[in-house]
Coordinates of C-alpha atoms (C1' of nucleotides) in Angstrom, one line a residue:
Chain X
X257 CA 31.9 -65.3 54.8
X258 CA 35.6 -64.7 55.1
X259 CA 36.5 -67.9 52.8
X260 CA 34.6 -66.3 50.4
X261 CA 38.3 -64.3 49.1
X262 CA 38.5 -66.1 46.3
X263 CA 42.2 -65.8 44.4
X264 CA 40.4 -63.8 41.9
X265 CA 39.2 -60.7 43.9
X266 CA 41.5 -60.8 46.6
X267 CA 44.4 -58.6 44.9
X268 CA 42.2 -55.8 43.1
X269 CA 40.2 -54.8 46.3
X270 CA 41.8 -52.5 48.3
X271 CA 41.6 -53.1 52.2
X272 CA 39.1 -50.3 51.9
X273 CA 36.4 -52.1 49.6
X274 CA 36.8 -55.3 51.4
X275 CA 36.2 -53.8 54.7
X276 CA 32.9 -51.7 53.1
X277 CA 31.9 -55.6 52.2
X278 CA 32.3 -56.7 55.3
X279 CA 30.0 -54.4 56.9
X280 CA 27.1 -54.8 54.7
X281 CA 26.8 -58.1 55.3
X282 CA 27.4 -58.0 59.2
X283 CA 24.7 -55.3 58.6
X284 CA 22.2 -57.9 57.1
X285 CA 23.2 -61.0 59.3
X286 CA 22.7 -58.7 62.4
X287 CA 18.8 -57.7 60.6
X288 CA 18.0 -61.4 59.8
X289 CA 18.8 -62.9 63.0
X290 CA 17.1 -60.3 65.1
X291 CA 13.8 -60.8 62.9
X292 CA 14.7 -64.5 63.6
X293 CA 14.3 -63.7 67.5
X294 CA 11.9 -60.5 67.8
X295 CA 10.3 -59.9 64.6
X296 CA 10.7 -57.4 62.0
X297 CA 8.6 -54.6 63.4
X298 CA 10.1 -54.9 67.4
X299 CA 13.8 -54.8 65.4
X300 CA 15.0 -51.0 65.4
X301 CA 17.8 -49.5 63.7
X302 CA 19.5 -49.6 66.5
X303 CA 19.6 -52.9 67.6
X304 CA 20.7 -53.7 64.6
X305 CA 23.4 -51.4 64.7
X306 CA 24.6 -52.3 68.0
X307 CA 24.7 -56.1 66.9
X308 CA 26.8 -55.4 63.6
X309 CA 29.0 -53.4 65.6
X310 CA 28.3 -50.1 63.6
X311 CA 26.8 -46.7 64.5
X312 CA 23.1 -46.5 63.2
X313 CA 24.4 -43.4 61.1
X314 CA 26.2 -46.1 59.3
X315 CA 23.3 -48.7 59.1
X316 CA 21.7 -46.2 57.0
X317 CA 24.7 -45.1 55.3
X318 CA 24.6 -48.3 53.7
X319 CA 20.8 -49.1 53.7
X320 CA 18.6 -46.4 52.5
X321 CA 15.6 -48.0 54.5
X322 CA 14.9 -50.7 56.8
X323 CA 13.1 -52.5 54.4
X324 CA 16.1 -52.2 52.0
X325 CA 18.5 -54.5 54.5
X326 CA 16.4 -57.7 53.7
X327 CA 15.7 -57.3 49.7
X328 CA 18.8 -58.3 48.0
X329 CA 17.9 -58.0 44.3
X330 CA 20.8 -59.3 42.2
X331 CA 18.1 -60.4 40.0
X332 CA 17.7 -57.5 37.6
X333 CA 20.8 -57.8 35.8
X334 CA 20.9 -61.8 35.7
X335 CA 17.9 -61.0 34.1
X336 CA 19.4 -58.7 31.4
X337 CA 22.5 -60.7 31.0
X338 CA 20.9 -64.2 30.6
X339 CA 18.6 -62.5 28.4
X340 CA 20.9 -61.1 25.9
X341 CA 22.6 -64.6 26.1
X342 CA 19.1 -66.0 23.7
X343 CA 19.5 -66.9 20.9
X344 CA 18.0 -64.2 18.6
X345 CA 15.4 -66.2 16.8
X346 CA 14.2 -68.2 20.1
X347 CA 10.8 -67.5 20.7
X348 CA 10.4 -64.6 23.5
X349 CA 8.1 -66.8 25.9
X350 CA 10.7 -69.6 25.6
X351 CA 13.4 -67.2 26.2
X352 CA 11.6 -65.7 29.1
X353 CA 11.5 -68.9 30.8
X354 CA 14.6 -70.1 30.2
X355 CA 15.9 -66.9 32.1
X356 CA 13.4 -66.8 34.6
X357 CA 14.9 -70.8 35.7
X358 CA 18.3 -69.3 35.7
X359 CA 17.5 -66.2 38.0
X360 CA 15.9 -68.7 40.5
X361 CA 19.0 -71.2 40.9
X362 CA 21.1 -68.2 41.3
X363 CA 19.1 -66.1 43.5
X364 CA 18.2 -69.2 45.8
X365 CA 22.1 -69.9 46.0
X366 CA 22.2 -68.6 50.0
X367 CA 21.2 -70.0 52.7
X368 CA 17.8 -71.5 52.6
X369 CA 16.7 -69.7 55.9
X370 CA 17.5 -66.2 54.6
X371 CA 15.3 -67.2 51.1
X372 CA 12.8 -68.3 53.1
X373 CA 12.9 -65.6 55.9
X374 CA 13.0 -63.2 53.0
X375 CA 9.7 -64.1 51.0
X376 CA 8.1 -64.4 54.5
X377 CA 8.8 -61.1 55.6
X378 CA 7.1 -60.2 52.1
X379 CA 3.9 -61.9 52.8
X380 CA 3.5 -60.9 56.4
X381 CA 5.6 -57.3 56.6
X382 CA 3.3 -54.2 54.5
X383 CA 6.4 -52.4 53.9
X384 CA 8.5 -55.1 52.7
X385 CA 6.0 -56.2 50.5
X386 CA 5.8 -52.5 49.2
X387 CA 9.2 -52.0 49.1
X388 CA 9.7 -55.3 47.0
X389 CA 6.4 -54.1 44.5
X390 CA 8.7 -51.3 44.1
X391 CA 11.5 -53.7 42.2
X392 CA 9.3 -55.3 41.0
X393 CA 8.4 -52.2 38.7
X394 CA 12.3 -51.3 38.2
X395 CA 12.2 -54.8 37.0
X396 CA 9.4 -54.2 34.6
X397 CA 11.6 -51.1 33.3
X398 CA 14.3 -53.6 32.4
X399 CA 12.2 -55.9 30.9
X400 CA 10.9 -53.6 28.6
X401 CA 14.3 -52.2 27.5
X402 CA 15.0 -56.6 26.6
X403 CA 12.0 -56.5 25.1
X404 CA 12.3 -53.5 23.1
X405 CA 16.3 -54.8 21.8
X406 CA 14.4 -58.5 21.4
X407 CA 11.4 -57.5 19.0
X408 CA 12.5 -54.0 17.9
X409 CA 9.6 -52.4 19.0
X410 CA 9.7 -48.9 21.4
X411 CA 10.7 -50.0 24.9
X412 CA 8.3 -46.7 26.1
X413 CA 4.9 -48.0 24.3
X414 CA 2.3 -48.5 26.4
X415 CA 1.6 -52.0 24.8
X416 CA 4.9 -53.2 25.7
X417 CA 5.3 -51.5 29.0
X418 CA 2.4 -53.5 30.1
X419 CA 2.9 -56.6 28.7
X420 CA 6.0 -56.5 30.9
X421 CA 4.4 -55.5 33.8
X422 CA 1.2 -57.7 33.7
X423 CA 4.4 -60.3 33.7
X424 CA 6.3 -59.3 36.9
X425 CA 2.5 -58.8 38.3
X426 CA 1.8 -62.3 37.9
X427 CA 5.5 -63.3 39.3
X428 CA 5.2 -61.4 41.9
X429 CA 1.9 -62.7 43.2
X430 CA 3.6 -66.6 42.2
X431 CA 6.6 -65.4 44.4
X432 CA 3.9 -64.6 47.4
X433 CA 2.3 -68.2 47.0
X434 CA 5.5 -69.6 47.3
X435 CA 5.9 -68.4 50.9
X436 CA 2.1 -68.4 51.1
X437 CA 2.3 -72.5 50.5
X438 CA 5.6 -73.0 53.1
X439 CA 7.9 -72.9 50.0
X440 CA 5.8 -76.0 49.3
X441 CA 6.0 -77.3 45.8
X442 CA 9.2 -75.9 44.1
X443 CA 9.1 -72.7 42.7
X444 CA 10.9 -73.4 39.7
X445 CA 7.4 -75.7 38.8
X446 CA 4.7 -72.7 40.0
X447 CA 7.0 -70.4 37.9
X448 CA 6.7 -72.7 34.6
X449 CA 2.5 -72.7 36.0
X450 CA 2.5 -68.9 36.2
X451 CA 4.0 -68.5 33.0
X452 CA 1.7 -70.7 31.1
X453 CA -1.5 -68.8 32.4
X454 CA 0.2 -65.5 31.5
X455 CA 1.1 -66.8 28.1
X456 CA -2.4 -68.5 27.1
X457 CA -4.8 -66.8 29.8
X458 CA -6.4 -69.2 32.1
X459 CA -6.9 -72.9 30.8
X460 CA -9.6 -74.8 30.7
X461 CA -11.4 -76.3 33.2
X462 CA -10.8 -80.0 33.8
X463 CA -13.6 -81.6 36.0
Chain Q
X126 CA -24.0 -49.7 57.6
X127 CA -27.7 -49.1 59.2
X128 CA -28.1 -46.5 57.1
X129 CA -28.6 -49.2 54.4
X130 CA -32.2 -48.9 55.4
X131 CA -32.7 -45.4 54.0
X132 CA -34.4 -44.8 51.0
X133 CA -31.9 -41.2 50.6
X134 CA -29.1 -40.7 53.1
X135 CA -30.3 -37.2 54.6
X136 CA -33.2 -38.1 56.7
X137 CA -31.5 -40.9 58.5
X138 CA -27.8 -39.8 58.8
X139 CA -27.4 -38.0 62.2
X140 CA -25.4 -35.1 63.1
X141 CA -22.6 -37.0 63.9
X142 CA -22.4 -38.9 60.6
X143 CA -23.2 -35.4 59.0
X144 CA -20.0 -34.1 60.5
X145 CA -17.6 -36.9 59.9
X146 CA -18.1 -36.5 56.9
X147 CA -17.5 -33.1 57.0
X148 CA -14.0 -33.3 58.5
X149 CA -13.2 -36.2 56.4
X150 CA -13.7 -33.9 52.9
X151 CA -12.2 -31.4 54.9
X152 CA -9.4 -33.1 55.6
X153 CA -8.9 -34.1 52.0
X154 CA -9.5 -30.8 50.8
X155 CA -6.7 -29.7 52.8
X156 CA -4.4 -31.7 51.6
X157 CA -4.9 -31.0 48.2
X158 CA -4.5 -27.8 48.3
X159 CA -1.4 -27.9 50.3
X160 CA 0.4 -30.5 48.2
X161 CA -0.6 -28.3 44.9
X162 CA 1.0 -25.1 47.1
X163 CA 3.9 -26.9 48.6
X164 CA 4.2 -30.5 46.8
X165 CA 3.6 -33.6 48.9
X166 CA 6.7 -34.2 51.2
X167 CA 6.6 -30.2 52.4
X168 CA 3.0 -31.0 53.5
X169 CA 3.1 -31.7 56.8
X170 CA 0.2 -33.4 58.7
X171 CA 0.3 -30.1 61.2
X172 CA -0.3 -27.9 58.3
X173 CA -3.1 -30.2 57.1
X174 CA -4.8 -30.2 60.8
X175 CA -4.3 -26.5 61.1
X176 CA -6.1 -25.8 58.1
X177 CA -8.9 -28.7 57.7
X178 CA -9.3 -27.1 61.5
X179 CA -8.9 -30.3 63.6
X180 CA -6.4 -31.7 65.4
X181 CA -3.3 -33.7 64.3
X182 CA -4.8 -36.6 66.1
X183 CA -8.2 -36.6 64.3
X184 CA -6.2 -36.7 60.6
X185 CA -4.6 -39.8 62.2
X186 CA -8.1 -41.0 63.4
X187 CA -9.4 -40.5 59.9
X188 CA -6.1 -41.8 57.8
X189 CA -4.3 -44.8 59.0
X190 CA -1.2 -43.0 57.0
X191 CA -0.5 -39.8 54.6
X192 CA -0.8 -41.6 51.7
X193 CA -4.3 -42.6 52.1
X194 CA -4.8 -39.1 52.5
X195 CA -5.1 -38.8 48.8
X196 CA -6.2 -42.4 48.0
X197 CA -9.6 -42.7 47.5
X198 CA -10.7 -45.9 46.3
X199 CA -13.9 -46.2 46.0
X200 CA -13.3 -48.3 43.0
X201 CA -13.1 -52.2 44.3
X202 CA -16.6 -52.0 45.7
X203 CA -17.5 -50.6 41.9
X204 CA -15.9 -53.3 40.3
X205 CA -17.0 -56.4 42.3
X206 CA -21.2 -54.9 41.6
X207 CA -20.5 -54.0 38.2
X208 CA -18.9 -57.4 37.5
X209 CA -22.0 -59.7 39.3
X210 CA -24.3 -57.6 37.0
X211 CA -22.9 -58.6 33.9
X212 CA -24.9 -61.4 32.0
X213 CA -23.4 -65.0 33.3
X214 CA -23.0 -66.1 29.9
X215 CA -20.7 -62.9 28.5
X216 CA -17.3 -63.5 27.6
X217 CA -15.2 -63.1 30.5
X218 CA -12.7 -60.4 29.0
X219 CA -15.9 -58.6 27.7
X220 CA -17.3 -58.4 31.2
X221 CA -14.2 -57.1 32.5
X222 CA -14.0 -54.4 29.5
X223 CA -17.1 -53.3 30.6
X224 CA -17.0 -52.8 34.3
X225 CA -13.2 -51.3 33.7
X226 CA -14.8 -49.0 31.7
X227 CA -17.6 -48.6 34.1
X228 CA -14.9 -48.0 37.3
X229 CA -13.3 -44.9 35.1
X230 CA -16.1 -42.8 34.8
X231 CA -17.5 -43.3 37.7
X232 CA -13.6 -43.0 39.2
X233 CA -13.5 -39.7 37.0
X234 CA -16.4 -37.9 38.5
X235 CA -14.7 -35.2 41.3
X236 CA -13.1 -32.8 39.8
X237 CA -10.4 -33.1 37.1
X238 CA -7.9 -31.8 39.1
X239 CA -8.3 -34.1 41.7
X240 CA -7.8 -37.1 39.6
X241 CA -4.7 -35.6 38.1
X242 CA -3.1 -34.5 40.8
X243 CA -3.7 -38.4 42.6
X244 CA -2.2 -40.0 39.2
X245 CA 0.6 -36.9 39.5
X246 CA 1.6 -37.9 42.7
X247 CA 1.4 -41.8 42.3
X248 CA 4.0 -41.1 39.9
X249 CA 6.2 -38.6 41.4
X250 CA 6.0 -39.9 45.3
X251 CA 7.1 -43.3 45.7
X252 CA 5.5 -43.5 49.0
X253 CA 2.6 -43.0 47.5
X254 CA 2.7 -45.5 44.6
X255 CA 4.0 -47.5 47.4
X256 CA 0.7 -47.2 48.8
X257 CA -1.4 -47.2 45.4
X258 CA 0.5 -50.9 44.7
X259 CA -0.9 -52.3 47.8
X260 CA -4.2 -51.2 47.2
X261 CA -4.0 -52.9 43.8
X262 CA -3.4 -55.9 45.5
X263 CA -6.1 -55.7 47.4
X264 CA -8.1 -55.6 43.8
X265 CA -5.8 -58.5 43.0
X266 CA -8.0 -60.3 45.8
X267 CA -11.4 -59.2 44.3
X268 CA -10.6 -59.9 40.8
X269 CA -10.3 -63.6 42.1
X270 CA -12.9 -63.9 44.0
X271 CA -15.4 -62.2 41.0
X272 CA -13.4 -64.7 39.1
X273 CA -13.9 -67.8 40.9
X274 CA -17.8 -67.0 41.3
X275 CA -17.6 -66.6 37.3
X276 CA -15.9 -69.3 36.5
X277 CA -16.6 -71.9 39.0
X278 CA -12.6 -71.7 40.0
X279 CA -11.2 -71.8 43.1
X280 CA -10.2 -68.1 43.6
X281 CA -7.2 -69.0 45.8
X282 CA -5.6 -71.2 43.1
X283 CA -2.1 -70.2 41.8
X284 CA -3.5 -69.8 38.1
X285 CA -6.6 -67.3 39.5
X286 CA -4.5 -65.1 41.2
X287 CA -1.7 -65.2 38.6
X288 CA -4.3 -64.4 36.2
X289 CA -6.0 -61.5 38.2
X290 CA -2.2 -60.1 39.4
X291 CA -1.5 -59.9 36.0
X292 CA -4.3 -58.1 34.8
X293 CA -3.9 -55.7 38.0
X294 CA 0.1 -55.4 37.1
X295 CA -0.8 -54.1 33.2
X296 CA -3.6 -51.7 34.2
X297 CA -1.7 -50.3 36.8
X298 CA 1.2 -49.7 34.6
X299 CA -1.8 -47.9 32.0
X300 CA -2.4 -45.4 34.9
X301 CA 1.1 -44.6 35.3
X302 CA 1.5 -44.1 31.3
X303 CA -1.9 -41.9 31.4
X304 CA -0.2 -39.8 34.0
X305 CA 3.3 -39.5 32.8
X306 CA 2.3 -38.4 29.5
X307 CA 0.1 -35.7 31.1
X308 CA -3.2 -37.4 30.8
X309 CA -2.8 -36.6 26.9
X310 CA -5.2 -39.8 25.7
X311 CA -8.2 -40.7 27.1
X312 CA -7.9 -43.3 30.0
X313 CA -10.9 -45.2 28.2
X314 CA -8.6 -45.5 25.1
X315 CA -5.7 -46.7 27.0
X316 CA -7.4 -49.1 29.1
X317 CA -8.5 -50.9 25.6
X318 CA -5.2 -51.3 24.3
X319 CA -3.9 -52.2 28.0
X320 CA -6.7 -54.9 27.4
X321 CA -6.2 -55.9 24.3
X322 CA -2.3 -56.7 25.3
X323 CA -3.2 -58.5 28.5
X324 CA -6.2 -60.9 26.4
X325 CA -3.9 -61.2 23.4
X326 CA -0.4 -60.5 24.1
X327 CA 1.9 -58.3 22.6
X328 CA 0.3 -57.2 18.8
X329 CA 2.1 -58.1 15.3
X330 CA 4.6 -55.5 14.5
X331 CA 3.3 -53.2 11.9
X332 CA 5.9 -51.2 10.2
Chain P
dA121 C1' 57.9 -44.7 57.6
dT122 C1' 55.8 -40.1 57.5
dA123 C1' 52.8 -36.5 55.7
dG124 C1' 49.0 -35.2 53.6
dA125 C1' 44.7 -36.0 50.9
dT126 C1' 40.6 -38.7 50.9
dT127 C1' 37.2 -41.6 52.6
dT128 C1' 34.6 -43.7 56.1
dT129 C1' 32.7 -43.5 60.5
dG130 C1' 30.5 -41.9 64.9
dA131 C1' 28.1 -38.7 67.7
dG132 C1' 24.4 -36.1 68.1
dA133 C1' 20.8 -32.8 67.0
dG134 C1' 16.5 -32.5 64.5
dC135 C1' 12.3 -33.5 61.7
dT136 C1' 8.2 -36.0 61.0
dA137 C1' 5.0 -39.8 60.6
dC138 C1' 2.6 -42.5 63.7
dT139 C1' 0.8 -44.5 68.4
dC140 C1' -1.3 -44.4 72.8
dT141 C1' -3.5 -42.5 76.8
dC142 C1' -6.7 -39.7 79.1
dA143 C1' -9.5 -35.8 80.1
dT144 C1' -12.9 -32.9 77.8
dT145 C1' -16.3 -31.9 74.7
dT146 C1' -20.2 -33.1 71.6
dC147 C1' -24.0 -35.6 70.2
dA148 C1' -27.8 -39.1 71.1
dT149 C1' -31.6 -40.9 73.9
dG150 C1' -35.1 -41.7 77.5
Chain I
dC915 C1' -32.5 -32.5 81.3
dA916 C1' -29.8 -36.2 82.6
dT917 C1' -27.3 -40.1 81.4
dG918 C1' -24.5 -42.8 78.3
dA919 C1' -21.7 -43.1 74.2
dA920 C1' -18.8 -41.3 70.8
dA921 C1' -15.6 -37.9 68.9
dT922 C1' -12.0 -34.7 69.8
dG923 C1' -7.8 -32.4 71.6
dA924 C1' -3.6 -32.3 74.1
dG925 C1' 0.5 -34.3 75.0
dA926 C1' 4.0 -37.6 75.6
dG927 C1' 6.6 -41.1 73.4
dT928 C1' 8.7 -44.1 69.6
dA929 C1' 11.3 -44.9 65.6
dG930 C1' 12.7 -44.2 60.9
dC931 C1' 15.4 -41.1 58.5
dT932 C1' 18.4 -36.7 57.4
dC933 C1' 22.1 -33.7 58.1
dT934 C1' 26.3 -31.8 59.9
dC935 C1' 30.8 -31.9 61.7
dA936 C1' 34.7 -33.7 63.8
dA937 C1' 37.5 -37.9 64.6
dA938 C1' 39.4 -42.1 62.8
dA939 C1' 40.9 -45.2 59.2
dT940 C1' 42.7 -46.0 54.6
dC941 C1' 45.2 -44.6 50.5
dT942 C1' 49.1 -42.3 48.0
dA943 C1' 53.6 -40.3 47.4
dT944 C1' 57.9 -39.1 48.7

DNA sequence: ATAGATTTTGAGAGCTACTCTCATTTCATG
DNA sequence: CATGAAATGAGAGTAGCTCTCAAAATCTAT
């Protein structure tokens, strides 16, 4: 955690920011390991609180909702960067999962436990799984704004609003497989499966 | 459930069944008004006892949660029939047009302001969307099982529930357009383009 | 370093959705 | 009508979440 001061950030963060830092993540250690031990549901506020070594006015100071503590979501602007990234004239399905691959690796980057602990919670815990649909559809916004700079058509139309949307809907429902499976096969692989079916509908039967 | 014996419901349905179904639509009722006096969040579940004329406990007896309060789905059930009544041999996006259309006017039948004030709120209250997203998912579950009898799949494959997410994820996103821009369009309309993207992908560009 | 402005935090009160229990009432049935 | 079963009401309790206000910590300037 603390080793994490790169020479880069270290000077322009006041002791202020660095402390705020700090706190969040002894905020979402605190929530992961208590799940680890009780469960999400038996985990209150206040454990949690008490744990991190903060007042629970201060868990949700920083957390709007309990659910909110275990979703990360850096994803929606690696999405939007990579994307712009494409080359203009790539085809949009290629480009889609070229950025797709790229928002895995870096969102699996931490610990394998707090991935996996995450996309559990999803599967088993209503609200997280409601909380995370939510996203979802904030990513669907964002993909239709890509969409909309990509092929110059109006990000608000309903044919592109639900192209993007029948496309997070598959994701998501690939993401709860994932966890469904025990993080069986690798996701990248049921992504590129997800993606073809989305692209060309279902294929064929082979038998 | 032994009721299914009856050749019409009022012979055989007892007081009891007469009444909770009573307080049920009163309950509803209730509500509606209330959230069109006050708006959703100022509704307490007091205020809805106190009028429907039951206690708090009994709307909790009746409604696992608020939300459901105003979610009525009755619409899975109307899909799966619809959907095992269709000819074997149709097309399966025809078959799917059909019973879509099928769902919206039956869906459509209690009064107009009803069904707006449902897609109203499922855009305004996130709880509530919250709520509607899970109960899509829930039609995720059907669509793959109609699917798998159809096609001979297995339902619980990655590329049947991708499939049926997706097509869930798109129309979803139709309902929210329908409601944002005031229910302008038909929903039938809508649902054919929505459709048309989802079985096709995103149209030429015509300009 | 000290003073003052600003931000962050803690403590606590308060609201509401939701759960659970138990006694009472209401309906069904012989 | 009497007995059994189901629905209801009352009430206590939990926990997520909001809001307010005073105290503590950090930043800035002299």
């Amino acid at each position: 955690m603390t080793s994490m001061t790169a020479p880069h950030t270290s000077p322009t963060l006041g002791l202020r920011e660095r402390k705020k830092i700090k706190t969040r993540e002894a905020i979402r250690t605190a929530m992961y390991t208590l799940v680890e031990e009780q469960g999400y549901d038996a985990t209150t506020i206040e454990q949690i609180a008490e744990r991190a070594e903060v007042s629970p006015s201060t868990v949700f100071r920083y957390f709007p909702t309990k659910e909110d503590i275990v979703l990360t979501d850096e994803y929606d602007p690696i999405i939007m960067e990579e994307l712009r990234t494409r080359p203009a004239d790539e085809p949009w399905p290629d480009s889609l999962r070229h950025v797709m691959h790229r928002a895995i690796t870096v969102g699996m980057k931490d610990p394998h436990a707090v991935s996996r602990l995450r996309t559990r919670l999803m599967v088993e815990v209503p609200a997280v799984r409601s909380r995370m649909m939510e996203s979802m559809s904030e990513t669907g916004r964002m993909l239709c704004q890509a969409i909309g700079e990509r092929t110059g058509r109006d990000p608000e139309s309903l044919e592109v609003r639900v192209y993007a949307m029948s496309i997070v809907g598959g994701l998501m429902e690939t993401s709860m497989y994932w966890a469904e499976q025990d993080h069986e096969p690798d996701f990248d692989a049921l992504v590129d499966r997800a993606l073809n079916v989305i692209e060309h509908g279902l294929p064929p039967e082979n038998h």
